[in-house]
PDB file of C-alpha atoms in Angstrom:
ATOM      1  CA  MET A   1     204.535-150.248-185.494  1.00 59.00           C
ATOM      2  CA  ALA A   2     204.130-147.053-187.888  1.00 64.00           C
ATOM      3  CA  ASP A   3     201.855-146.934-190.236  1.00 68.00           C
ATOM      4  CA  ALA A   4     203.949-146.691-193.482  1.00 68.00           C
ATOM      5  CA  SER A   5     201.699-143.859-194.359  1.00 68.00           C
ATOM      6  CA  ALA A   6     202.126-141.994-191.395  1.00 82.00           C
ATOM      7  CA  LEU A   7     205.733-141.753-191.716  1.00 92.00           C
ATOM      8  CA  ARG A   8     208.019-139.542-192.902  1.00 96.00           C
ATOM      9  CA  TRP A   9     210.477-141.004-196.370  1.00 97.00           C
ATOM     10  CA  TRP A  10     213.797-139.279-196.863  1.00 98.00           C
ATOM     11  CA  PRO A  11     215.698-138.852-199.958  1.00 98.00           C
ATOM     12  CA  ALA A  12     218.590-141.601-201.370  1.00 98.00           C
ATOM     13  CA  PRO A  13     220.067-140.119-204.840  1.00 98.00           C
ATOM     14  CA  ALA A  14     221.713-142.111-207.689  1.00 98.00           C
ATOM     15  CA  LYS A  15     224.565-140.892-208.730  1.00 98.00           C
ATOM     16  CA  LEU A  16     225.784-141.269-211.968  1.00 98.00           C
ATOM     17  CA  ASN A  17     230.094-141.331-213.094  1.00 98.00           C
ATOM     18  CA  LEU A  18     230.203-138.824-215.125  1.00 98.00           C
ATOM     19  CA  PHE A  19     233.492-140.620-216.245  1.00 98.00           C
ATOM     20  CA  LEU A  20     235.479-142.882-214.260  1.00 98.00           C
ATOM     21  CA  HIS A  21     239.612-142.605-214.205  1.00 98.00           C
ATOM     22  CA  VAL A  22     241.525-145.662-212.658  1.00 98.00           C
ATOM     23  CA  THR A  23     245.290-143.627-211.333  1.00 97.00           C
ATOM     24  CA  GLY A  24     246.485-146.418-209.734  1.00 96.00           C
ATOM     25  CA  GLN A  25     246.246-149.338-207.295  1.00 93.00           C
ATOM     26  CA  ARG A  26     247.467-149.252-203.355  1.00 90.00           C
ATOM     27  CA  ALA A  27     249.127-152.178-202.146  1.00 86.00           C
ATOM     28  CA  ASP A  28     246.598-153.045-199.673  1.00 84.00           C
ATOM     29  CA  GLY A  29     245.006-153.819-203.329  1.00 82.00           C
ATOM     30  CA  TYR A  30     241.963-151.118-203.483  1.00 87.00           C
ATOM     31  CA  HIS A  31     242.857-148.385-206.055  1.00 95.00           C
ATOM     32  CA  ASP A  32     243.217-144.924-207.296  1.00 97.00           C
ATOM     33  CA  LEU A  33     241.060-143.121-209.204  1.00 97.00           C
ATOM     34  CA  GLN A  34     239.516-140.003-210.487  1.00 98.00           C
ATOM     35  CA  THR A  35     236.427-139.942-211.317  1.00 98.00           C
ATOM     36  CA  LEU A  36     232.955-137.174-211.939  1.00 97.00           C
ATOM     37  CA  PHE A  37     230.297-137.568-209.876  1.00 98.00           C
ATOM     38  CA  GLN A  38     226.954-136.062-210.769  1.00 97.00           C
ATOM     39  CA  ILE A  39     223.907-136.704-208.177  1.00 97.00           C
ATOM     40  CA  ILE A  40     220.497-137.540-209.914  1.00 98.00           C
ATOM     41  CA  ASP A  41     217.026-137.322-209.418  1.00 97.00           C
ATOM     42  CA  LEU A  42     216.062-141.666-209.285  1.00 98.00           C
ATOM     43  CA  CYS A  43     215.943-142.402-205.542  1.00 98.00           C
ATOM     44  CA  ASP A  44     214.795-144.556-203.425  1.00 98.00           C
ATOM     45  CA  GLU A  45     213.546-143.858-200.215  1.00 97.00           C
ATOM     46  CA  LEU A  46     213.844-144.447-196.481  1.00 98.00           C
ATOM     47  CA  ALA A  47     211.589-144.354-193.334  1.00 98.00           C
ATOM     48  CA  PHE A  48     212.926-144.463-189.942  1.00 98.00           C
ATOM     49  CA  GLU A  49     210.528-145.007-186.704  1.00 98.00           C
ATOM     50  CA  ILE A  50     213.264-144.952-183.486  1.00 97.00           C
ATOM     51  CA  ASP A  51     212.952-145.777-179.715  1.00 97.00           C
ATOM     52  CA  ARG A  52     214.929-147.243-176.965  1.00 97.00           C
ATOM     53  CA  SER A  53     214.494-150.736-178.024  1.00 97.00           C
ATOM     54  CA  GLY A  54     218.433-151.586-178.729  1.00 97.00           C
ATOM     55  CA  VAL A  55     217.162-152.971-181.887  1.00 97.00           C
ATOM     56  CA  ILE A  56     218.008-151.992-184.561  1.00 97.00           C
ATOM     57  CA  ALA A  57     216.264-153.676-188.120  1.00 95.00           C
ATOM     58  CA  ARG A  58     214.860-153.417-191.733  1.00 93.00           C
ATOM     59  CA  VAL A  59     211.607-154.514-192.129  1.00 91.00           C
ATOM     60  CA  ASP A  60     210.666-154.605-195.187  1.00 77.00           C
ATOM     61  CA  ASP A  61     207.668-152.340-196.436  1.00 62.00           C
ATOM     62  CA  ALA A  62     205.195-153.093-199.072  1.00 57.00           C
ATOM     63  CA  ALA A  63     205.460-149.937-201.461  1.00 54.00           C
ATOM     64  CA  SER A  64     209.372-151.299-202.695  1.00 52.00           C
ATOM     65  CA  ALA A  65     209.302-155.314-204.860  1.00 46.00           C
ATOM     66  CA  PRO A  66     211.278-157.260-202.530  1.00 45.00           C
ATOM     67  CA  GLY A  67     213.690-158.925-205.202  1.00 51.00           C
ATOM     68  CA  PRO A  68     217.175-159.383-204.513  1.00 53.00           C
ATOM     69  CA  LEU A  69     216.702-157.599-201.319  1.00 58.00           C
ATOM     70  CA  ALA A  70     214.597-160.379-199.386  1.00 55.00           C
ATOM     71  CA  ALA A  71     218.017-162.639-199.765  1.00 55.00           C
ATOM     72  CA  ILE A  72     220.281-159.707-197.880  1.00 69.00           C
ATOM     73  CA  PRO A  73     221.400-160.962-194.474  1.00 69.00           C
ATOM     74  CA  SER A  74     220.788-158.608-192.224  1.00 70.00           C
ATOM     75  CA  ALA A  75     224.578-158.393-191.169  1.00 70.00           C
ATOM     76  CA  GLU A  76     225.063-157.698-194.296  1.00 83.00           C
ATOM     77  CA  ASP A  77     222.673-154.453-195.321  1.00 93.00           C
ATOM     78  CA  LEU A  78     224.001-151.368-195.279  1.00 96.00           C
ATOM     79  CA  CYS A  79     221.605-149.289-193.797  1.00 97.00           C
ATOM     80  CA  VAL A  80     221.618-151.942-190.951  1.00 97.00           C
ATOM     81  CA  ARG A  81     225.230-151.844-190.836  1.00 97.00           C
ATOM     82  CA  ALA A  82     225.401-148.418-190.914  1.00 98.00           C
ATOM     83  CA  ALA A  83     223.263-147.348-188.270  1.00 98.00           C
ATOM     84  CA  THR A  84     224.936-150.101-185.786  1.00 98.00           C
ATOM     85  CA  LEU A  85     228.565-147.706-186.416  1.00 98.00           C
ATOM     86  CA  LEU A  86     226.345-145.171-185.723  1.00 98.00           C
ATOM     87  CA  ARG A  87     225.434-146.337-182.931  1.00 98.00           C
ATOM     88  CA  ALA A  88     228.293-147.476-181.329  1.00 98.00           C
ATOM     89  CA  LYS A  89     230.135-143.654-182.492  1.00 97.00           C
ATOM     90  CA  ALA A  90     226.985-141.969-180.083  1.00 97.00           C
ATOM     91  CA  GLY A  91     228.083-144.582-177.266  1.00 97.00           C
ATOM     92  CA  ASP A  92     224.217-145.608-176.436  1.00 97.00           C
ATOM     93  CA  PRO A  93     223.480-148.750-177.136  1.00 97.00           C
ATOM     94  CA  ALA A  94     219.543-148.395-176.182  1.00 98.00           C
ATOM     95  CA  LEU A  95     219.274-146.135-179.105  1.00 98.00           C
ATOM     96  CA  GLY A  96     216.776-148.250-181.693  1.00 98.00           C
ATOM     97  CA  VAL A  97     215.793-147.988-184.940  1.00 98.00           C
ATOM     98  CA  ARG A  98     213.278-150.065-186.901  1.00 97.00           C
ATOM     99  CA  ILE A  99     214.449-148.713-191.412  1.00 97.00           C
ATOM    100  CA  ARG A 100     212.365-149.232-194.128  1.00 96.00           C
ATOM    101  CA  LEU A 101     212.726-148.706-198.206  1.00 96.00           C
ATOM    102  CA  ARG A 102     211.142-148.229-200.924  1.00 96.00           C
ATOM    103  CA  LYS A 103     213.995-149.481-203.437  1.00 95.00           C
ATOM    104  CA  ARG A 104     213.957-147.922-206.464  1.00 97.00           C
ATOM    105  CA  ILE A 105     217.500-147.685-207.497  1.00 97.00           C
ATOM    106  CA  PRO A 106     218.538-150.766-209.281  1.00 96.00           C
ATOM    107  CA  LEU A 107     220.679-153.687-207.949  1.00 94.00           C
ATOM    108  CA  GLY A 108     224.358-153.439-208.825  1.00 93.00           C
ATOM    109  CA  GLY A 109     224.217-151.076-211.677  1.00 97.00           C
ATOM    110  CA  GLY A 110     227.119-148.418-210.638  1.00 97.00           C
ATOM    111  CA  LEU A 111     224.690-146.269-210.102  1.00 98.00           C
ATOM    112  CA  GLY A 112     225.087-146.037-206.011  1.00 97.00           C
ATOM    113  CA  GLY A 113     221.745-147.066-204.168  1.00 97.00           C
ATOM    114  CA  GLY A 114     223.368-148.792-201.544  1.00 96.00           C
ATOM    115  CA  SER A 115     226.218-146.595-200.616  1.00 97.00           C
ATOM    116  CA  SER A 116     222.998-143.646-201.289  1.00 98.00           C
ATOM    117  CA  ASP A 117     220.833-145.868-198.373  1.00 98.00           C
ATOM    118  CA  ALA A 118     223.977-146.160-195.774  1.00 98.00           C
ATOM    119  CA  ALA A 119     224.526-142.372-196.058  1.00 98.00           C
ATOM    120  CA  THR A 120     220.845-141.024-195.701  1.00 98.00           C
ATOM    121  CA  THR A 121     220.262-143.988-192.770  1.00 98.00           C
ATOM    122  CA  LEU A 122     224.128-141.689-191.388  1.00 98.00           C
ATOM    123  CA  LEU A 123     222.344-138.688-192.095  1.00 98.00           C
ATOM    124  CA  VAL A 124     218.643-138.842-190.801  1.00 98.00           C
ATOM    125  CA  LEU A 125     219.783-141.203-187.675  1.00 98.00           C
ATOM    126  CA  ASN A 126     222.514-138.617-187.183  1.00 98.00           C
ATOM    127  CA  ARG A 127     219.374-136.532-186.505  1.00 98.00           C
ATOM    128  CA  LEU A 128     217.180-138.353-185.151  1.00 98.00           C
ATOM    129  CA  TRP A 129     219.252-139.780-182.781  1.00 98.00           C
ATOM    130  CA  ALA A 130     220.442-136.101-181.327  1.00 98.00           C
ATOM    131  CA  CYS A 131     224.486-137.221-182.076  1.00 98.00           C
ATOM    132  CA  GLY A 132     225.709-134.297-182.638  1.00 97.00           C
ATOM    133  CA  LEU A 133     228.652-135.071-186.067  1.00 98.00           C
ATOM    134  CA  SER A 134     229.620-133.272-188.605  1.00 98.00           C
ATOM    135  CA  VAL A 135     229.306-133.331-191.989  1.00 97.00           C
ATOM    136  CA  THR A 136     232.760-134.756-192.252  1.00 97.00           C
ATOM    137  CA  GLN A 137     233.028-137.029-188.808  1.00 98.00           C
ATOM    138  CA  LEU A 138     229.786-139.384-191.015  1.00 98.00           C
ATOM    139  CA  ALA A 139     231.910-138.690-194.379  1.00 97.00           C
ATOM    140  CA  GLU A 140     234.293-140.510-192.674  1.00 97.00           C
ATOM    141  CA  LEU A 141     232.451-143.184-191.179  1.00 97.00           C
ATOM    142  CA  GLY A 142     230.695-143.980-194.227  1.00 97.00           C
ATOM    143  CA  LEU A 143     234.157-144.311-195.945  1.00 96.00           C
ATOM    144  CA  THR A 144     234.458-147.490-193.236  1.00 96.00           C
ATOM    145  CA  LEU A 145     231.247-148.849-195.307  1.00 96.00           C
ATOM    146  CA  GLY A 146     232.075-148.274-198.770  1.00 94.00           C
ATOM    147  CA  ALA A 147     234.016-145.763-200.574  1.00 93.00           C
ATOM    148  CA  ASP A 148     231.162-144.113-202.946  1.00 95.00           C
ATOM    149  CA  VAL A 149     229.524-143.178-199.114  1.00 98.00           C
ATOM    150  CA  PRO A 150     230.778-140.162-198.694  1.00 97.00           C
ATOM    151  CA  VAL A 151     229.967-138.483-200.952  1.00 97.00           C
ATOM    152  CA  PHE A 152     225.538-139.223-200.762  1.00 98.00           C
ATOM    153  CA  VAL A 153     226.849-137.744-197.121  1.00 98.00           C
ATOM    154  CA  GLN A 154     228.696-134.940-198.701  1.00 97.00           C
ATOM    155  CA  GLY A 155     225.637-134.366-201.377  1.00 97.00           C
ATOM    156  CA  GLU A 156     227.220-132.438-204.305  1.00 96.00           C
ATOM    157  CA  SER A 157     228.072-133.452-207.551  1.00 96.00           C
ATOM    158  CA  GLY A 158     232.285-133.256-207.748  1.00 96.00           C
ATOM    159  CA  LEU A 159     235.266-134.895-208.417  1.00 97.00           C
ATOM    160  CA  GLY A 160     236.391-137.812-206.568  1.00 97.00           C
ATOM    161  CA  GLU A 161     240.321-138.628-205.854  1.00 97.00           C
ATOM    162  CA  GLY A 162     242.280-141.108-203.964  1.00 95.00           C
ATOM    163  CA  VAL A 163     239.124-143.944-203.728  1.00 92.00           C
ATOM    164  CA  GLY A 164     236.215-141.684-203.982  1.00 92.00           C
ATOM    165  CA  GLU A 165     236.059-140.776-200.555  1.00 92.00           C
ATOM    166  CA  ARG A 166     238.673-136.803-201.474  1.00 95.00           C
ATOM    167  CA  LEU A 167     235.584-134.338-202.792  1.00 96.00           C
ATOM    168  CA  THR A 168     235.796-131.155-204.914  1.00 96.00           C
ATOM    169  CA  ALA A 169     232.108-129.817-205.073  1.00 95.00           C
ATOM    170  CA  LEU A 170     231.613-128.240-208.511  1.00 95.00           C
ATOM    171  CA  PRO A 171     229.290-126.763-209.609  1.00 90.00           C
ATOM    172  CA  LEU A 172     227.742-128.609-212.734  1.00 90.00           C
ATOM    173  CA  PRO A 173     224.717-128.002-214.857  1.00 85.00           C
ATOM    174  CA  GLU A 174     221.376-129.581-214.328  1.00 82.00           C
ATOM    175  CA  ARG A 175     221.647-131.662-217.241  1.00 94.00           C
ATOM    176  CA  TRP A 176     218.979-134.080-218.360  1.00 98.00           C
ATOM    177  CA  PHE A 177     220.207-138.218-218.925  1.00 98.00           C
ATOM    178  CA  LEU A 178     218.733-141.709-220.613  1.00 98.00           C
ATOM    179  CA  VAL A 179     220.337-143.860-217.856  1.00 98.00           C
ATOM    180  CA  LEU A 180     219.582-147.877-219.070  1.00 98.00           C
ATOM    181  CA  HIS A 181     219.577-150.706-217.220  1.00 98.00           C
ATOM    182  CA  PRO A 182     220.397-153.715-219.014  1.00 98.00           C
ATOM    183  CA  GLY A 183     218.781-156.127-217.214  1.00 96.00           C
ATOM    184  CA  VAL A 184     222.566-157.414-215.470  1.00 97.00           C
ATOM    185  CA  SER A 185     224.134-157.408-212.007  1.00 96.00           C
ATOM    186  CA  VAL A 186     227.987-156.160-212.323  1.00 96.00           C
ATOM    187  CA  PRO A 187     230.281-156.630-209.357  1.00 96.00           C
ATOM    188  CA  THR A 188     232.362-154.330-208.649  1.00 94.00           C
ATOM    189  CA  ARG A 189     234.855-156.400-206.702  1.00 93.00           C
ATOM    190  CA  ASP A 190     235.443-158.475-210.260  1.00 96.00           C
ATOM    191  CA  ILE A 191     235.847-155.837-212.613  1.00 97.00           C
ATOM    192  CA  PHE A 192     238.681-154.000-210.329  1.00 96.00           C
ATOM    193  CA  GLN A 193     240.108-157.473-209.537  1.00 95.00           C
ATOM    194  CA  ALA A 194     240.559-157.534-213.857  1.00 97.00           C
ATOM    195  CA  SER A 195     243.992-158.717-214.862  1.00 96.00           C
ATOM    196  CA  GLU A 196     242.743-156.701-217.915  1.00 97.00           C
ATOM    197  CA  LEU A 197     241.844-153.009-216.465  1.00 97.00           C
ATOM    198  CA  THR A 198     243.926-150.202-217.058  1.00 93.00           C
ATOM    199  CA  ARG A 199     245.634-149.098-213.597  1.00 96.00           C
ATOM    200  CA  ASN A 200     247.498-146.151-215.319  1.00 95.00           C
ATOM    201  CA  SER A 201     245.799-143.174-217.035  1.00 97.00           C
ATOM    202  CA  PRO A 202     247.360-140.490-216.071  1.00 97.00           C
ATOM    203  CA  VAL A 203     246.345-137.828-212.586  1.00 96.00           C
ATOM    204  CA  LEU A 204     245.178-134.698-214.131  1.00 96.00           C
ATOM    205  CA  THR A 205     244.276-131.417-213.121  1.00 96.00           C
ATOM    206  CA  ILE A 206     240.885-131.026-212.304  1.00 93.00           C
ATOM    207  CA  ALA A 207     240.006-128.465-215.776  1.00 95.00           C
ATOM    208  CA  ALA A 208     242.529-130.370-218.448  1.00 96.00           C
ATOM    209  CA  LEU A 209     239.735-133.472-216.952  1.00 94.00           C
ATOM    210  CA  LEU A 210     236.636-130.918-218.172  1.00 92.00           C
ATOM    211  CA  ALA A 211     238.337-129.957-221.036  1.00 93.00           C
ATOM    212  CA  SER A 212     238.763-133.604-222.397  1.00 93.00           C
ATOM    213  CA  GLY A 213     235.188-134.656-220.956  1.00 94.00           C
ATOM    214  CA  GLY A 214     237.469-137.770-219.883  1.00 96.00           C
ATOM    215  CA  ARG A 215     236.316-141.456-220.264  1.00 97.00           C
ATOM    216  CA  ASN A 216     236.105-144.728-218.370  1.00 98.00           C
ATOM    217  CA  ASP A 217     238.499-147.476-217.603  1.00 98.00           C
ATOM    218  CA  CYS A 218     236.386-150.202-216.908  1.00 98.00           C
ATOM    219  CA  GLU A 219     233.885-149.833-219.671  1.00 98.00           C
ATOM    220  CA  PRO A 220     236.434-152.042-221.639  1.00 98.00           C
ATOM    221  CA  VAL A 221     236.931-155.127-218.735  1.00 98.00           C
ATOM    222  CA  VAL A 222     232.376-154.598-218.366  1.00 98.00           C
ATOM    223  CA  ARG A 223     232.374-154.962-223.067  1.00 98.00           C
ATOM    224  CA  THR A 224     233.954-158.090-222.992  1.00 98.00           C
ATOM    225  CA  ARG A 225     232.280-160.083-219.790  1.00 98.00           C
ATOM    226  CA  TYR A 226     229.054-158.746-220.492  1.00 98.00           C
ATOM    227  CA  PRO A 227     227.755-158.874-224.001  1.00 98.00           C
ATOM    228  CA  GLU A 228     224.449-157.107-223.038  1.00 98.00           C
ATOM    229  CA  VAL A 229     226.202-154.512-221.632  1.00 98.00           C
ATOM    230  CA  ALA A 230     227.540-153.756-224.191  1.00 98.00           C
ATOM    231  CA  ALA A 231     224.930-154.564-227.011  1.00 98.00           C
ATOM    232  CA  ALA A 232     222.906-151.748-225.228  1.00 98.00           C
ATOM    233  CA  LEU A 233     226.144-149.212-225.316  1.00 98.00           C
ATOM    234  CA  ASP A 234     225.478-149.997-228.218  1.00 98.00           C
ATOM    235  CA  TRP A 235     222.531-149.108-229.009  1.00 98.00           C
ATOM    236  CA  LEU A 236     222.117-146.358-226.912  1.00 98.00           C
ATOM    237  CA  GLY A 237     225.339-145.011-228.665  1.00 98.00           C
ATOM    238  CA  ARG A 238     223.301-144.559-232.208  1.00 98.00           C
ATOM    239  CA  PHE A 239     221.277-141.974-230.380  1.00 98.00           C
ATOM    240  CA  ALA A 240     223.690-140.185-228.119  1.00 98.00           C
ATOM    241  CA  SER A 241     227.217-140.737-226.699  1.00 97.00           C
ATOM    242  CA  ALA A 242     226.920-143.376-223.844  1.00 98.00           C
ATOM    243  CA  ARG A 243     228.759-144.216-221.569  1.00 98.00           C
ATOM    244  CA  LEU A 244     229.310-146.432-218.459  1.00 98.00           C
ATOM    245  CA  THR A 245     228.807-145.361-215.054  1.00 98.00           C
ATOM    246  CA  GLY A 246     231.260-146.767-211.841  1.00 97.00           C
ATOM    247  CA  THR A 247     231.379-150.558-212.901  1.00 97.00           C
ATOM    248  CA  GLY A 248     227.816-150.499-214.326  1.00 95.00           C
ATOM    249  CA  SER A 249     225.999-152.174-215.451  1.00 97.00           C
ATOM    250  CA  CYS A 250     224.023-148.846-215.980  1.00 98.00           C
ATOM    251  CA  LEU A 251     225.061-146.427-219.061  1.00 98.00           C
ATOM    252  CA  PHE A 252     223.537-143.214-219.842  1.00 98.00           C
ATOM    253  CA  ALA A 253     223.606-140.703-222.192  1.00 98.00           C
ATOM    254  CA  ARG A 254     223.383-136.655-221.904  1.00 97.00           C
ATOM    255  CA  PHE A 255     221.073-135.037-223.386  1.00 97.00           C
ATOM    256  CA  ALA A 256     220.139-131.292-224.326  1.00 94.00           C
ATOM    257  CA  SER A 257     216.141-131.482-222.507  1.00 96.00           C
ATOM    258  CA  ALA A 258     214.070-133.744-220.509  1.00 97.00           C
ATOM    259  CA  ALA A 259     211.462-134.129-223.988  1.00 98.00           C
ATOM    260  CA  GLU A 260     215.443-134.611-226.084  1.00 98.00           C
ATOM    261  CA  ALA A 261     215.256-137.902-223.690  1.00 98.00           C
ATOM    262  CA  GLU A 262     212.154-139.074-223.125  1.00 98.00           C
ATOM    263  CA  ARG A 263     212.304-139.640-227.392  1.00 98.00           C
ATOM    264  CA  VAL A 264     214.466-142.095-227.015  1.00 98.00           C
ATOM    265  CA  ALA A 265     213.424-143.008-223.869  1.00 98.00           C
ATOM    266  CA  ALA A 266     210.068-144.198-225.589  1.00 98.00           C
ATOM    267  CA  ARG A 267     212.077-146.303-228.213  1.00 98.00           C
ATOM    268  CA  VAL A 268     214.391-147.975-225.642  1.00 98.00           C
ATOM    269  CA  PRO A 269     213.561-152.176-226.628  1.00 97.00           C
ATOM    270  CA  ASP A 270     211.808-153.576-223.627  1.00 96.00           C
ATOM    271  CA  VAL A 271     214.047-156.373-222.844  1.00 96.00           C
ATOM    272  CA  TRP A 272     216.004-153.452-220.899  1.00 98.00           C
ATOM    273  CA  ARG A 273     214.966-150.261-218.009  1.00 98.00           C
ATOM    274  CA  ALA A 274     214.836-146.428-218.923  1.00 98.00           C
ATOM    275  CA  TYR A 275     215.037-143.858-217.470  1.00 98.00           C
ATOM    276  CA  VAL A 276     215.137-140.240-217.340  1.00 98.00           C
ATOM    277  CA  VAL A 277     216.831-138.447-214.910  1.00 98.00           C
ATOM    278  CA  GLN A 278     218.000-134.259-214.135  1.00 98.00           C
ATOM    279  CA  GLY A 279     221.637-134.078-212.499  1.00 97.00           C
ATOM    280  CA  LEU A 280     221.819-131.829-209.586  1.00 96.00           C
ATOM    281  CA  ALA A 281     224.129-129.740-207.891  1.00 94.00           C
ATOM    282  CA  GLU A 282     223.025-130.432-204.832  1.00 95.00           C
ATOM    283  CA  SER A 283     221.566-133.816-203.293  1.00 97.00           C
ATOM    284  CA  PRO A 284     217.401-133.734-202.501  1.00 97.00           C
ATOM    285  CA  LEU A 285     217.859-135.226-199.097  1.00 97.00           C
ATOM    286  CA  ARG A 286     220.587-132.331-197.869  1.00 92.00           C
ATOM    287  CA  GLN A 287     217.348-130.164-198.879  1.00 87.00           C
ATOM    288  CA  SER A 288     215.176-131.410-196.787  1.00 91.00           C
ATOM    289  CA  LEU A 289     217.830-132.118-193.753  1.00 91.00           C
TER     290      LEU A 289
END
């Protein structure tokens, strides 16, 4: 087994949904959206030990707190599933890999950590296994794993439509954000199945969306069902406009500088976790590749 310190570690960045409008529900139960994805510099890290064993597995890394990751069965692990899909596409059953994950993005927070881990797995193994798939092919493969995977595969901030897979890159400014994790996990499926969720937001042009600033249609549902999230939104709202990302539980506010965000972060109650992050136009993984 390779020494973990000698391996190359690849970034898997988180994202924020600067707004999230639910514009309809499909016959298959999925929802049509208009959302603005902002990639941020909070990242998980992954390393890959490839071989010809035909075995695909994730191994725990000492630098990553095991937490709930240890309870995820291998068959449900998004990194393992991504690698398995890519190997099937490549048509070589002897391809093997041991995947190490340093987890820094909180689970169930609406930051897309699992989807980003899957995207990094697809992009890096496509190179290491010499599969030769295009970014478009990898994004289509990633969509079968989750609606957020394509944005991380494509690696640019921008507008997501459909279930989030139809992407229009937009030159968003590299702003600073304070992200709060209120200590709870919110299951995405529960929020999108909620009877009280608004599902009829009008479809707007990009110009109209950006001019309005948008909103998050999931936020009223999450506020009602998760008082911890409501309390954090109210607290952060004292300093700047606060908004839920995705279906939560994380929330964020935009600041003019890192110093301003750090000043508010220093006042965050100990029961919550704070991250001062920078918004990026391009994924650091894309730059690494």
